[in-house]
mmCIF file of C-alpha atoms in Angstrom:
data_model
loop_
_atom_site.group_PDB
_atom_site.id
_atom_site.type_symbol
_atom_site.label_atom_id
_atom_site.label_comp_id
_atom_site.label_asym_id
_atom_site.label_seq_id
_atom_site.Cartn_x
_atom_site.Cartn_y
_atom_site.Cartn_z
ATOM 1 C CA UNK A 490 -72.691 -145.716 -53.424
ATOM 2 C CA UNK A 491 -73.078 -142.810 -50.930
ATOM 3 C CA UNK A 492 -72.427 -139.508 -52.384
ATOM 4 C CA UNK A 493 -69.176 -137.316 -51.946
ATOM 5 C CA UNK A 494 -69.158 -134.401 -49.422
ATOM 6 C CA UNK A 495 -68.228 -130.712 -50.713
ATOM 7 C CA UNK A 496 -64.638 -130.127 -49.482
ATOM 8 C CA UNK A 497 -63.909 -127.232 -47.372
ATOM 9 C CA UNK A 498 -60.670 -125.998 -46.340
ATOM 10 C CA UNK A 499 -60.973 -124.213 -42.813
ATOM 11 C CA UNK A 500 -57.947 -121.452 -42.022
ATOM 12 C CA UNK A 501 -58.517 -121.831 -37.839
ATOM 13 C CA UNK A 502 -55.667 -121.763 -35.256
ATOM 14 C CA UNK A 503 -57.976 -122.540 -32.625
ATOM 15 C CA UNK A 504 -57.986 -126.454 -31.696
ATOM 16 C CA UNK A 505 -60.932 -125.970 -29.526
ATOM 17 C CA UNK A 506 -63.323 -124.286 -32.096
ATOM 18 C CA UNK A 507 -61.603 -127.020 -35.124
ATOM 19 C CA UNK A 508 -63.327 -129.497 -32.469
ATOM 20 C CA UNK A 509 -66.645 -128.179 -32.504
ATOM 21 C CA UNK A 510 -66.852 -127.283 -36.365
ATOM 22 C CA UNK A 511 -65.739 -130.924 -37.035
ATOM 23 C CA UNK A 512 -68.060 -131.990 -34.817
ATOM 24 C CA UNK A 513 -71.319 -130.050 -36.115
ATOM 25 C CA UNK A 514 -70.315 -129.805 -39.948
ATOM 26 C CA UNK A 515 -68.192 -132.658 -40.198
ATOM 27 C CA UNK A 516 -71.059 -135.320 -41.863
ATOM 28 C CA UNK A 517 -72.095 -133.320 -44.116
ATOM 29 C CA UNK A 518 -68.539 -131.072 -45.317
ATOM 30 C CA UNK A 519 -65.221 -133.102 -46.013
ATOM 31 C CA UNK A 520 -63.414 -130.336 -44.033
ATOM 32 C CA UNK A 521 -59.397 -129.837 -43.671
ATOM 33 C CA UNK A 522 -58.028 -127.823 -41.200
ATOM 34 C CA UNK A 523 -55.179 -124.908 -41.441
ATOM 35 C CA UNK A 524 -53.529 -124.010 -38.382
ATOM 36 C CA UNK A 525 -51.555 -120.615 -40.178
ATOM 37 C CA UNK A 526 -51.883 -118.408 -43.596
ATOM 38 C CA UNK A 527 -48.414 -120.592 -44.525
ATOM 39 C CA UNK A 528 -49.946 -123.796 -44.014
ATOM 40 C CA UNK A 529 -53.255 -122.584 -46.299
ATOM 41 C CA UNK A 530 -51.039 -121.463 -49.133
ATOM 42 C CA UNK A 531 -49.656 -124.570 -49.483
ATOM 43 C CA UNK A 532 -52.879 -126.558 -49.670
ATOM 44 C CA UNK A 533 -54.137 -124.379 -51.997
ATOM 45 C CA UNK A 534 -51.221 -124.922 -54.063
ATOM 46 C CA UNK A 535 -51.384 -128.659 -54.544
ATOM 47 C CA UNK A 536 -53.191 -129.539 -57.476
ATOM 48 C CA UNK A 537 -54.787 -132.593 -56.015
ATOM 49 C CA UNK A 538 -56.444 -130.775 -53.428
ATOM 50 C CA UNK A 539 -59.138 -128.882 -54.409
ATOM 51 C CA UNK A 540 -61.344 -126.883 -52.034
ATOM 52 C CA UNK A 541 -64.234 -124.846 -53.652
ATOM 53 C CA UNK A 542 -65.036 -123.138 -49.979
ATOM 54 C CA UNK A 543 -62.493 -121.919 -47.643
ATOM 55 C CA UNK A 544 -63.522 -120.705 -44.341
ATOM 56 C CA UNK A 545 -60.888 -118.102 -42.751
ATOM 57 C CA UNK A 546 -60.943 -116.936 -39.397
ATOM 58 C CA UNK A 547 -59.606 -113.349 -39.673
ATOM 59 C CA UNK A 548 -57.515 -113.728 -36.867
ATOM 60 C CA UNK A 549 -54.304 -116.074 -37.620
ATOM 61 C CA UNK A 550 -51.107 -116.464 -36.230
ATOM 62 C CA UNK A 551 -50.049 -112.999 -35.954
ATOM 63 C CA UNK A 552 -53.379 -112.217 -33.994
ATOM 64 C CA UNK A 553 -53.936 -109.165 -36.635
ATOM 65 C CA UNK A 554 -57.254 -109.156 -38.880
ATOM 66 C CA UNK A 555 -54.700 -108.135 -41.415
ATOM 67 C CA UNK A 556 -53.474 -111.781 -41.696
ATOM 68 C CA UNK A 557 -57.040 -113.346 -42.643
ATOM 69 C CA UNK A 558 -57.313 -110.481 -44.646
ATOM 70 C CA UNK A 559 -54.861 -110.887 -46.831
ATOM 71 C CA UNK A 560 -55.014 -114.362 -47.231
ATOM 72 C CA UNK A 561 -58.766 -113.874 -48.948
ATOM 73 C CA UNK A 562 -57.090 -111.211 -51.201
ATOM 74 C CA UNK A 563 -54.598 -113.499 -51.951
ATOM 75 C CA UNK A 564 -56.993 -116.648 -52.391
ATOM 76 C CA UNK A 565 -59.299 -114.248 -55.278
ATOM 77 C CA UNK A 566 -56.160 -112.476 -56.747
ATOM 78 C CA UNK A 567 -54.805 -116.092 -57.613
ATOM 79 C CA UNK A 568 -58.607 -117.937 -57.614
ATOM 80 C CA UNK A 569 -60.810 -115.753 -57.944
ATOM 81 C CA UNK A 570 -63.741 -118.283 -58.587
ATOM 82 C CA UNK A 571 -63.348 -120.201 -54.857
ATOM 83 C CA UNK A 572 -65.852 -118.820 -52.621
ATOM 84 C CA UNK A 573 -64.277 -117.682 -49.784
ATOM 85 C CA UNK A 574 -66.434 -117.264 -45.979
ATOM 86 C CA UNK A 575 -64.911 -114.642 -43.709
ATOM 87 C CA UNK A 576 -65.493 -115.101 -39.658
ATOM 88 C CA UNK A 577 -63.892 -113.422 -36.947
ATOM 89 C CA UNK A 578 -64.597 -113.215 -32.886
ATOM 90 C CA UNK A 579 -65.259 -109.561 -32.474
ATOM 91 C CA UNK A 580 -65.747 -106.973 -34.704
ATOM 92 C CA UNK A 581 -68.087 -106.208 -37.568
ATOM 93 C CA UNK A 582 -65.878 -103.987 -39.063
ATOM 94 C CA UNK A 583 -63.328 -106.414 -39.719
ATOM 95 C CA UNK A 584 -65.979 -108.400 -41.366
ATOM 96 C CA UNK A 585 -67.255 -105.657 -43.928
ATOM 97 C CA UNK A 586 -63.432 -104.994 -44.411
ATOM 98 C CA UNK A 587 -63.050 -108.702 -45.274
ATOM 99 C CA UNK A 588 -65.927 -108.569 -47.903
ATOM 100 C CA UNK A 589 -65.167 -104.357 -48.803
ATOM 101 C CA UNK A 590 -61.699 -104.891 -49.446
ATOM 102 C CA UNK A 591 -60.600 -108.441 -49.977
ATOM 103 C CA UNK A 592 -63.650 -109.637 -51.706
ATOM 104 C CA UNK A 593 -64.993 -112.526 -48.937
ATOM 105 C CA UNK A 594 -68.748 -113.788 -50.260
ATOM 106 C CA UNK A 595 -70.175 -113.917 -47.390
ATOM 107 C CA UNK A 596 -68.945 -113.175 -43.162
ATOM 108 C CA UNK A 597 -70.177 -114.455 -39.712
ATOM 109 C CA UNK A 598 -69.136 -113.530 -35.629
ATOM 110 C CA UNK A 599 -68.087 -116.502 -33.856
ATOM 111 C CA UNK A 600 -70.161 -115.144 -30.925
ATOM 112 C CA UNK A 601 -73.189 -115.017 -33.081
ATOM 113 C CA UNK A 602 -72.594 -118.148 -35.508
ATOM 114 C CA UNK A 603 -75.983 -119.829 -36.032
ATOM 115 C CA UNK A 604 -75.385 -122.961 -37.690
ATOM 116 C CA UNK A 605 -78.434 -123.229 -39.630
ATOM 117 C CA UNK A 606 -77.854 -119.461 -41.542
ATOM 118 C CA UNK A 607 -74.176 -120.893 -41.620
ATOM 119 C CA UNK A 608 -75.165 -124.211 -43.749
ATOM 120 C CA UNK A 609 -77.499 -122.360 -45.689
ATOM 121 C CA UNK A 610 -74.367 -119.939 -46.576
ATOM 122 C CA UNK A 611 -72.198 -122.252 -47.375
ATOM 123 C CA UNK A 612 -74.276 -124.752 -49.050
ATOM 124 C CA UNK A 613 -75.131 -121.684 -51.243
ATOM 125 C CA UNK A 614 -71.947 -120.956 -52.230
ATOM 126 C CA UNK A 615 -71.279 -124.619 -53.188
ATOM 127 C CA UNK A 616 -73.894 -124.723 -55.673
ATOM 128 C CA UNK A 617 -72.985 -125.532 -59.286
ATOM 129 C CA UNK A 618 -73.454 -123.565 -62.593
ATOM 130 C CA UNK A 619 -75.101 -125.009 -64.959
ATOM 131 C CA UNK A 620 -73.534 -124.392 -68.403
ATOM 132 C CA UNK A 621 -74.791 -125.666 -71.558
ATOM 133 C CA UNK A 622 -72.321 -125.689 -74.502
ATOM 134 C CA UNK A 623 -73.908 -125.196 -77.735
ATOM 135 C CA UNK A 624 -71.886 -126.512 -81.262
ATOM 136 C CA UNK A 625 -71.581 -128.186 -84.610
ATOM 137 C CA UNK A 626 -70.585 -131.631 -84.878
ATOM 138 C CA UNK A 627 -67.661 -130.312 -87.506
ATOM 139 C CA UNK A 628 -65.973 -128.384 -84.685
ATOM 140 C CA UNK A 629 -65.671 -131.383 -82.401
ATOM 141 C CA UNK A 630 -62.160 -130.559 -81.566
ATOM 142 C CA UNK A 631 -62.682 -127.033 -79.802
ATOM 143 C CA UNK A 632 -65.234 -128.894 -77.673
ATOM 144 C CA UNK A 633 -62.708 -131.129 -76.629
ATOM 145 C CA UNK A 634 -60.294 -127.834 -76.285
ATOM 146 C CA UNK A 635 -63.077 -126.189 -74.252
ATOM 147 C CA UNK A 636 -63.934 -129.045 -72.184
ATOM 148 C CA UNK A 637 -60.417 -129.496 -71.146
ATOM 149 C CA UNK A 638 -60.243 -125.893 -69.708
ATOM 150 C CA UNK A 639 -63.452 -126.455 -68.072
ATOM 151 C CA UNK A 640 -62.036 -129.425 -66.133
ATOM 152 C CA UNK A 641 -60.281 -126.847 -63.938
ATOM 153 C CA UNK A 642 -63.641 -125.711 -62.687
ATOM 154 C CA UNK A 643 -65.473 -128.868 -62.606
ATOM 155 C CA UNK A 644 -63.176 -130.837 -60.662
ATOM 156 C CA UNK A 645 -63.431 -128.288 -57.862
ATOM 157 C CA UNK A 646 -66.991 -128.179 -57.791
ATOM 158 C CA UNK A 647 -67.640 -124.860 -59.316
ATOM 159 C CA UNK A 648 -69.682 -126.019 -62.787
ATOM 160 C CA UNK A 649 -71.488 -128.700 -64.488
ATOM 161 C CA UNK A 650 -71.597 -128.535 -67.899
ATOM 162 C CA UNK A 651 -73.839 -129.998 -70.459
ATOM 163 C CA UNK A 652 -73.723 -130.807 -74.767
ATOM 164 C CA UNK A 653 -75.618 -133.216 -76.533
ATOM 165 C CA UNK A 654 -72.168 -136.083 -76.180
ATOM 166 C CA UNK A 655 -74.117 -136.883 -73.101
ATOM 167 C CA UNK A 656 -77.592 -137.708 -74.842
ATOM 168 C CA UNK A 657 -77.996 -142.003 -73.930
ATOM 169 C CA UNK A 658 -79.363 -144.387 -76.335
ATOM 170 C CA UNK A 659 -83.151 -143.765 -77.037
ATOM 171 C CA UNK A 660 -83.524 -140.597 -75.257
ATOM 172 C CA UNK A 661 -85.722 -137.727 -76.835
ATOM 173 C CA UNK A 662 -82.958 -135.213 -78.025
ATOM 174 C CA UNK A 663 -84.679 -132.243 -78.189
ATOM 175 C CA UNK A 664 -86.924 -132.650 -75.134
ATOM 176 C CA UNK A 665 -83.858 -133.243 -73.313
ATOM 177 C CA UNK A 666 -81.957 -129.916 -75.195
ATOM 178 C CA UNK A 667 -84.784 -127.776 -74.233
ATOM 179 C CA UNK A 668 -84.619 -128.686 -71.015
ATOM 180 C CA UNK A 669 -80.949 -128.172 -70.816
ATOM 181 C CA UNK A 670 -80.955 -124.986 -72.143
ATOM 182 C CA UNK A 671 -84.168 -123.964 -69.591
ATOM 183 C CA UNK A 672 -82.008 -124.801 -66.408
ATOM 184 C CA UNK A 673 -78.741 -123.421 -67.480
ATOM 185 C CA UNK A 674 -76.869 -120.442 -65.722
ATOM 186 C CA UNK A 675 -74.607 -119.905 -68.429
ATOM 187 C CA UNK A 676 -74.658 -120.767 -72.176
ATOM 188 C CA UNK A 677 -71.068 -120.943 -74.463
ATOM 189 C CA UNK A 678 -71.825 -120.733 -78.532
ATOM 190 C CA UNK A 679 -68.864 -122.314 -80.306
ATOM 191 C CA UNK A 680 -69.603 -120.515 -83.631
ATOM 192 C CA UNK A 681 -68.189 -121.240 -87.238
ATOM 193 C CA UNK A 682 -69.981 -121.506 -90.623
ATOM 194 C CA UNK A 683 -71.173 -124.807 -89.597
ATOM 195 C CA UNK A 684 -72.769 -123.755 -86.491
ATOM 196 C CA UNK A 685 -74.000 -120.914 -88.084
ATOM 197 C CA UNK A 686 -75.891 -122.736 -90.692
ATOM 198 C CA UNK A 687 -77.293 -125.536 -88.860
ATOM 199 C CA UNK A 688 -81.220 -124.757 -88.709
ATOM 200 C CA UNK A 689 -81.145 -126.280 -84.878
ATOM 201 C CA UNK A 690 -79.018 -123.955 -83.490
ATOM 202 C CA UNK A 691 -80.764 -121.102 -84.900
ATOM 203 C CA UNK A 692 -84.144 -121.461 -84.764
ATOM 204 C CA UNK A 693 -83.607 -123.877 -81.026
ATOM 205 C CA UNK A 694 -80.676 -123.125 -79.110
ATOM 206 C CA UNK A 695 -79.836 -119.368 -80.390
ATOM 207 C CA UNK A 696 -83.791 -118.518 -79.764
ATOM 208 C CA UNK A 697 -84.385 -119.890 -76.414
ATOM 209 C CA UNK A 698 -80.490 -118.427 -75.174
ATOM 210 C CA UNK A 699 -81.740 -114.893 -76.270
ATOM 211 C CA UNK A 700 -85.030 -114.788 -75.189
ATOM 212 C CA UNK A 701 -84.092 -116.204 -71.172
ATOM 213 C CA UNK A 702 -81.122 -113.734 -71.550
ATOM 214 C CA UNK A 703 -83.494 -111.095 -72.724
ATOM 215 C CA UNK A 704 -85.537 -112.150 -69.183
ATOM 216 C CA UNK A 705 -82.005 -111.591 -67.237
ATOM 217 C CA UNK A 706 -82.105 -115.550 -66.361
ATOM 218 C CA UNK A 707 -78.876 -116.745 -68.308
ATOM 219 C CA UNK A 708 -75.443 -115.392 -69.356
ATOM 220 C CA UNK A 709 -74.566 -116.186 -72.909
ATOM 221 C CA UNK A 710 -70.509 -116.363 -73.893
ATOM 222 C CA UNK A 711 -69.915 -116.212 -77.842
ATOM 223 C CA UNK A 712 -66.589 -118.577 -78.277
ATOM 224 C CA UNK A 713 -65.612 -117.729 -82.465
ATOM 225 C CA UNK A 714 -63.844 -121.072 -83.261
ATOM 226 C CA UNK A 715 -63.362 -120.344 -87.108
ATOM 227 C CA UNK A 716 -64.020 -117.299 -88.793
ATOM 228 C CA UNK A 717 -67.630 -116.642 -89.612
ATOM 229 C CA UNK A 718 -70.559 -113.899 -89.569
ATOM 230 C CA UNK A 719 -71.541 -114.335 -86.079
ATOM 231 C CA UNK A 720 -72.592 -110.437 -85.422
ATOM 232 C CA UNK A 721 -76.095 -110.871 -87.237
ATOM 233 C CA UNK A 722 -76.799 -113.741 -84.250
ATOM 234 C CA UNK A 723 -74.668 -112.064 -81.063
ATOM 235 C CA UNK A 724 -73.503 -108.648 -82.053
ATOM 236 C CA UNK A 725 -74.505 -106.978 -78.966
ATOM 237 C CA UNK A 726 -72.341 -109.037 -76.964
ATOM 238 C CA UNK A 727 -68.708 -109.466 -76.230
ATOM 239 C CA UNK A 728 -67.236 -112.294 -77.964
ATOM 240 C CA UNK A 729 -64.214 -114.082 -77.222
ATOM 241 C CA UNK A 730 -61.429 -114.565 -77.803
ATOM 242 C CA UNK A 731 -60.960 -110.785 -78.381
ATOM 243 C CA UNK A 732 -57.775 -109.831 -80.128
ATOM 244 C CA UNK A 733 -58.328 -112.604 -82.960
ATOM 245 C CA UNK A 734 -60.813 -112.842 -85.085
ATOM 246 C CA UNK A 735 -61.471 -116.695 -84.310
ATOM 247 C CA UNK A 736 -59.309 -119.637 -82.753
ATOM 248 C CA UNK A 737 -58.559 -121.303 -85.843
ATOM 249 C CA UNK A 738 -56.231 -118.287 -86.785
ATOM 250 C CA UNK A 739 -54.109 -118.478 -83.208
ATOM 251 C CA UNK A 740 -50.246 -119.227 -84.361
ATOM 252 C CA UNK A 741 -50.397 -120.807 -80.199
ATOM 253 C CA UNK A 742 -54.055 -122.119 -79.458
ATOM 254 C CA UNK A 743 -53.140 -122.541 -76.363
ATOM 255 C CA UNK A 744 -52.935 -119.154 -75.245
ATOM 256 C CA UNK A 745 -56.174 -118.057 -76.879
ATOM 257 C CA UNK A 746 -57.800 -121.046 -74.541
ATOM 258 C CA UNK A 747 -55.976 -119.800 -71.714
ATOM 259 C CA UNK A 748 -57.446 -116.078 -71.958
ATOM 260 C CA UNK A 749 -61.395 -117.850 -72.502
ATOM 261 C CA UNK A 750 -60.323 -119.998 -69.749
ATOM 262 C CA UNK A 751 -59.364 -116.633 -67.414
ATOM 263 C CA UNK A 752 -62.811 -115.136 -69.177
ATOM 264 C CA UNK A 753 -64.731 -118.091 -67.673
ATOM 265 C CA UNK A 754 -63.169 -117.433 -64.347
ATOM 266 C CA UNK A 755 -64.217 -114.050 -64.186
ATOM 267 C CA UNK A 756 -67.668 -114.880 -64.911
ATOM 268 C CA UNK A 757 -67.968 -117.164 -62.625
ATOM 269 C CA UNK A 758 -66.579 -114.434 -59.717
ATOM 270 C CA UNK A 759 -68.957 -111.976 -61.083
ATOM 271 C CA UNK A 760 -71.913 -114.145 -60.206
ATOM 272 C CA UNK A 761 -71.026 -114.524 -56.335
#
C-alpha cells in the first residue's frame, strides 16, 4: 500500500505558476489550489478537508499584500496550529511583514524560490509531534476524553500520540515505554490518586519526563483528572485545567476538554 502524501492547500491566482508547482511538488504533496482569499476560507472551513500547510501568495485578487496578509492572520487567529508558508514576487518587506505581523512560519520570493530549501521548509513544517500520554488504567475514560480532542490534531497531520493501548501481544512493555518516552516532543500526565500511587509512573515515566525536560528536550502538560496531590510531582508547572481543581468536579466536562483542547493548540503554535 503506497503511503499518503501531506496535503497542502496553495492560495495562488496565477494559473501559470499553479502549473509549475503541480508539476515540481505534485508527487510528493497532495496539493489543492485557491484561486482567491474567498475561495481559501471556504476550504478551510469544511471539516473533511484538512490541510496542515497552506502556501499563500501575498498577492491575491485585489493585487494588495494586504490580502495574503490577512488571510495568514486569519488562518492562526482561527488555527493557529496549521503552518502557514508566506511567498510573494517582489518584496522582502512584505515577507517579514507576513511573518512580523501575521505570524507566517516561514517566507520565500518567487524570483528566488529554490526548490530544494523549499521542500526542506515545508517538509519541516509537516513533521509530527510526538506525544506520549502517561495514565492509570482506573482513569480509562479521560483517555478516551483526551484522545477524542486529540483527533482534531491528528487527523490533520499535526501529532502522533502514543499510551501503552498500543503495546501488541508479546512485546517488551517497558523497553518499548522507555523508548516512547525518549522520542517524545511532548508528554500529557493524566493525574489522580491512582496515577499518583502507581510505582511505574513515578519512579519510570515521572523520572525520565523530568529529567529530558530538565535537558530542555520535552514539554510536559499536567492534565488533573480527579482531585489529588499532584504539586509534590509537578508543582513548578502549570497544570490544567486551571480554574478547577480537577475534571471530575466540571458540572459540563465538556468545556473543561475544550479549554485543554485550546491549551494543546497553543502549544503546538508555540513550537513553530
Amino acid at each position: 500500500m503506497s503511503q499518503q502524501k501531506p496535503r497542502i492547500l496553495w492560495v495562488e491566482d496565477e494559473s501559470s505558476f499553479q502549473d509549475e508547482m503541480e508539476e515540481v511538488f505534485g508527487k510528493v504533496f497532495d496539493i489543492s489550489f485557491a484561486n482567491s482569499s474567498v475561495q481559501a476560507q471556504k476550504l478551510i472551513c469544511l471539516d473533511e478537508l484538512d490541510y496542515p500547510l497552506i502556501i499563500v501568495d501575498l498577492y491575491l485578487e485585489n493585487n494588495k499584500s494586504e490580502d495574503g496578509i490577512n488571510l495568514i492572520r486569519w488562518i492562526k487567529e482561527k488555527l493557529p496550529w496549521k503552518k502557514v508558508i508566506a511567498i510573494t514576487k517582489d518584496r522582502h518587506k512584505y515577507l517579514k511583514d507576513a511573518e512580523r505581523i501575521a505570524g507566517a512560519d516561514d517566507s520565500f520570493r518567487k524570483e528566488e524560490l529554490d526548490f530544494v530549501d523549499f521542500f526542506e521548509a515545508a517538509n519541516k513544517l509537516l513533521l509530527k509531534a510526538k506525544l506520549f500520554i502517561s495514565y492509570s488504567r482506573k482513569d480509562q475514560k479521560y483517555l478516551n476524553d483526551l484522545s477524542k480532542r486529540l483527533k482534531l490534531f491528528s487527523n490533520q497531520g499535526f501529532i502522533e500520540a502514543w499510551e501503552d493501548n498500543k503495546l501488541t501481544a508479546g512485546e517488551d512493555w517497558d523497553e518499548r515505554i522507555k523508548s516512547e518516552l525518549s522520542k517524545a516532543h511532548v508528554i500529557i500526565f493524566l493525574l489522580s490518586p491512582d496515577a499518583i500511587a502507581s510505582d511505574y509512573i513515578n519512579d519510570t515515566e515521572v523520572r525520565i519526563a523530568k529529567e529530558r525536560h530538565q535537558r530542555g528536550e520535552v514539554d510536559i502538560i499536567p492534565i488533573v483528572v480527579r482531585p489529588c496531590n499532584w504539586k509534590p510531582l509537578f508543582g513548578r508547572l502549570f497544570k490544567i485545567p486551571r480554574k478547577i481543581e480537577a475534571i471530575s468536579l466540571a458540572e459540563n466536562q465538556d468545556v473543561i476538554w475544550l479549554e485543554i483542547q485550546e491549551e494543546i493548540g497553543k502549544l503546538f503554535q508555540s513550537k513553530k
